[in-house]
Amino acid sequence: MSYQGRKSIPHITSDRLLIKGGRIINDDQSFYADVYLEDGLIKQIGENLIVPGGVKTIEANGRMVIPGGIDVNTYLQKPSQGMTTADDFFQGTKAALAGGTTMIIDHVVPEPGSSLLTSFEKWHEAADTKSCCDYSLHVDITSWYDGVREELEVLVQDKGVNSFQVYMAYKDLYQMSDSQLYEAFTFLKGLGAVILVHAENGDLIAQEQKRILEMGITGPEGHALSRPEELEAEAVFRAITIAGRINCPVYITKVMSKSAADIITLARKKGPLVFGEPIAASLGTDGTHYWSKNWAKAAAFVTSPPLSPDPTTPDYLTSLLACGDLQVTGSGHCPYSTAQKAVGKDNFTLIPEGVNGIEERMTVVWDKAVATGKMDENQFVAITSTNAAKIFNLYPRKGRIAVGSDADVVIWDPDKVKTITAKSHKSALEYNIFEGMECHGSPLVVISQGKIVFEDGNINVNKGMGRFIPRKPFPEYLYQRVRIRSKVSGLQGVPRGMYDGPVYEVPATPKYATPAPSAKSSPSKHQPPPIRNLHQSNFSLSGAQIDDNNPRRTGHRIVAPPGGRSNITSLG
Amino acid sequence: MAARRPQEPAEPLPAGPGTLGSGSPRARPRLGGVFRCVEDAFENKTLQLDASGGGRRSPRAGELYSGPPGDPEGPGEPRRDDPEAAASLGGPPRLTQKQASDRLLIKGGKIVNDDQSFYADLYVEDGLIKQIGENLIVPGGIKTIDAHGLMVLPGGVDVHTRLQMPVLGMTPADDFCQGTKAALAGGTTMILDHVFPDTGVSLLAAYEQWRERADSGACCDYSLHVDVPRWHESIREELEALVKDKGVNSFLVFMAYKDRYQCTDGQMYEIFSIIRDLGALAQVHAENGDIVEEEQKRLLELGITGPEGHVLSRPEEVEAEAVYRAITIAKQANCPLYVTKVMSKGAADMVAQAKRRGVVVFGEPITASLGTDGSHYWSKNWAKAAAFVTSPPINPDPTTADRLTSLLSSGDLQVTGSAHCTFTTAQKAVGKDNFTLIPEGTNGIEERMSVVWEKCVASGKMDENEFVAVTSTNAAKIFNIYPRKGRVAVGSDADLVIWNPRATKIISAKSHNLNVEYNIFEGLECRGAPTVVVSQGRVVMEDGNMFVTPGAGRFIPRKTFPDFVYKRIKARNRLAEIHGVPRGLYDGPVHEVMVPAKPGGGAQARASCPGKISVPPVRNLHQSGFSLSGSQADDHIARRTAQKIMAPPGGRSNITSLS
């Protein structure tokens, strides 16, 4: 027994709860104190608390009391070729709670052709009826269509969504061009949203897939071969460059490889606001399994970007998490059963993508990072919960044990050893990509909304008890800096006198009508001829011209007398 | 072949005593002509003058290697090739006519190659270097140049010029005649110009246009890169024709100029794959055109219309991003990559890092990025600011030049070009109200050698040998004209520069050989300048006087698969073969995929996969009798998104254990 309490009150509907003798871990400090929870909130923290009689008491015996984990990346309802994920909101959040995660942020993936708002409502409804823990929603912008701006505004202002994902991969499906990214980033910055990027170069992936299929490679190894880590790193770099131009924060989902992580690290040192999210899979396992002789096993690892075949990747990513170059951990949980994965048994491009990890995330991170001495317990709290809460503007409601915060609390046992296996996990899947991994550290008691939902391996939840947590735009953690940068980096032109030298006459022949379409967009194109140009002849553009049949002029037709070397040519 | 003067390859020389001081480089084999790549050119490139002891060599022969390269000239020696001085030194007393002379003796100079420097005389005949050594036996009455105290370098190779680039219907102020004249004046004896096919002109036709103009105008040898501004289906045939019949082995693609020349990543991958198969070199103009265009829009909306908008809309990050992307694509396609116009630290660092990761990539800074900086875009003088407009822009960071020269010295960047593409101020003024219309390009063809010397050698960053490497030899190797060009050796073309490291020259529009009325390096003081320039064995510049003949320049065709570049690529191609995993057939249950009501939606990404409509696996014992043959209810749907395979609910079969 991990606690002693008023026996025989098995009901979990108690709204009052006292955690005694625990060591409270926040991202900044640890201290011993009791915690009193009531009405789903943390009401008191301290010694010798005055609490009503008869409340349920959990004796923590010096164990760690940490803020519940926040899983920033789940796909519990993602459609893929007409299939939906094996774990729905109920199964998925149940698994999350069992692993010590008390809040998830799920991705709304609108099918091409359906609007963001409708899809959001669909997800909202499904999650409201099924979710067992608090949740919030990212919305993926799967296409940049007319009217998307209005919908985004509604989502941000009325629906409590402050994060949107754009795709640089999935050519002809979700992929956006650089121009669209620029436009989307600019617009989302104006809304104060967090911009999530799925970073892979979709053009090159399409080429590689074609090539690899032509070579006759159809198994899951083709998935990894067609998405080498360079393509991930390239896209990360491009996303950061675009964001840097616009001066907006950018958040890279699923950092799966060393080179992608390096790009983020380097960029952060140069100034752009970049955040990186490795997932449980990239921290806990590697991509060598794509070459497994067992098709089902190999297919189980298929996710995008793929797990890096380099076995030293998890270690490297963990180190970057420890030093703060990467900030949050997600799970990318998007499980498909083996039968579903088998849709792509003759063509790896058809294998639905996604791995499990929602339940294992906290444990894997603890085992890889804290149990190895790379980070301390405070940093653990930061990367599993607090940073996510700050970035997505949930802080301090979530991500901290403090008076007034939500009573999402985990009592963590750092010494407990658990072996991850498909036999005992909560997910509906028949496999687990972490199968056989022995992990130090796991939750003893999980409290969500002030209720004990997990205790001694028993899960005790009701469908639909999870609440939607709306999020406000302009999270301070990101936008404070953005605001100041915008202020100091205003652009100014150079005040100059008018150029009054000779101007070459550009022939407006139809032949050159096309080389200058870039001028189409320039507003100053149809400018009146400069009125103060004293060299100008009386040639006029008004009235019918001989070349009026040409649709567009490529340049100004300005005739200047051959002025010889005028004063403007001295470059002193 | 456009060579107008067929050349005899040097006779194979016996390696024993009695050779004229030159056991190497080996004579080129007759077969295949002079343009053939010399097989062992890189193995034995050190001149072994003392390997042929005795013979006609003077007692002084031992001194040949005595001094380190940095011990050039004693005081009091004659500084210039004064004819009287030359005569008094024992050379043949009579000089023949300068222009007509096909024979030339250069005496007493220090010959500088990329690997070593040594003192030797040099005899030139028929446009080739015939002999190198001491006490050469030469015919009487030939012109002699006294190079005591001076250096004899291989003539510069300018890898990037645009002497015929059409912009908005304008052509550059310096055409082939004027441009190559300026090149020769600056010590550059060969240029590689970019063929830019205008809208509606095929690559081949554009190539012929360029050949025609250059053949009649160029004063020095030239070769051509071809730009690929548009992707089309028959691109492979065109590139193949250019490579196989026209002597072109380098093609440039644009990542900038959206909606005009810009290639998508997918197109670049395909072009790179073709280029790799053909054994050519992929060049990129690396800037992210999408971002540039958006930034241009934004700046114009802000009311910034002057030349400073040009640099503001094309920041360094955008260049670095494109370089990185190009490198990624080239790595995927296993194609050698050459980044033209490396203008910023960020881009240069990308190239350097990629080299460290093993990518075959070359970077070319240009005269402008080495010799000046982009702070001038903010000049109050519009004409001056506009003169600097080129793409990618010259970086406003004044320390950029310093970093680029350091990377050149360390070998992270390999070649220098000029990107010479000049427009007069009147032409530039077309964009006086809109910076996006300013024709792009700066001068540099004439200044390149002096600027590199001043910034790199005079500052102590590199030695004279490295100078030769970055201005000439590396370019010759990359573009497969080595050792014909880029080396002072027996059998090489007689493109030589007699370089005076002590000369001081102030660059000015007043004295340059260009048609433009400005010079972006105005006032820059350069130590180091050519005294005499020899092109095709003729003196074309001497003491500031030019003796050029328009049309004298020959087209130098270039063969494919340059060893310097492709040896590694070939080895990697062999290594990079990938294999699938041999597996038994998956025999577990398969989820039945519903054909979505909206076809084409979810399946577009797969439309390009050839393996999409694969046959149902015949050996699947679990398969039901459901068949896809015959007409189906959904035949009106154009494409199936997935196979419709029914499998009985098999429960947890053995395939699900992941041990």
mmCIF file of C-alpha atoms in Angstrom, chain B residues 181 226 357 398 589:
data_model
loop_
_atom_site.group_PDB
_atom_site.id
_atom_site.type_symbol
_atom_site.label_atom_id
_atom_site.label_comp_id
_atom_site.label_asym_id
_atom_site.label_seq_id
_atom_site.Cartn_x
_atom_site.Cartn_y
_atom_site.Cartn_z
ATOM 1 C CA LYS B 181 38.918 43.128 -72.275
ATOM 2 C CA VAL B 226 23.652 27.138 -68.974
ATOM 3 C CA ARG B 357 29.403 16.327 -43.094
ATOM 4 C CA PRO B 398 31.044 44.852 -42.662
ATOM 5 C CA PRO B 589 -5.696 -9.520 -40.561
#
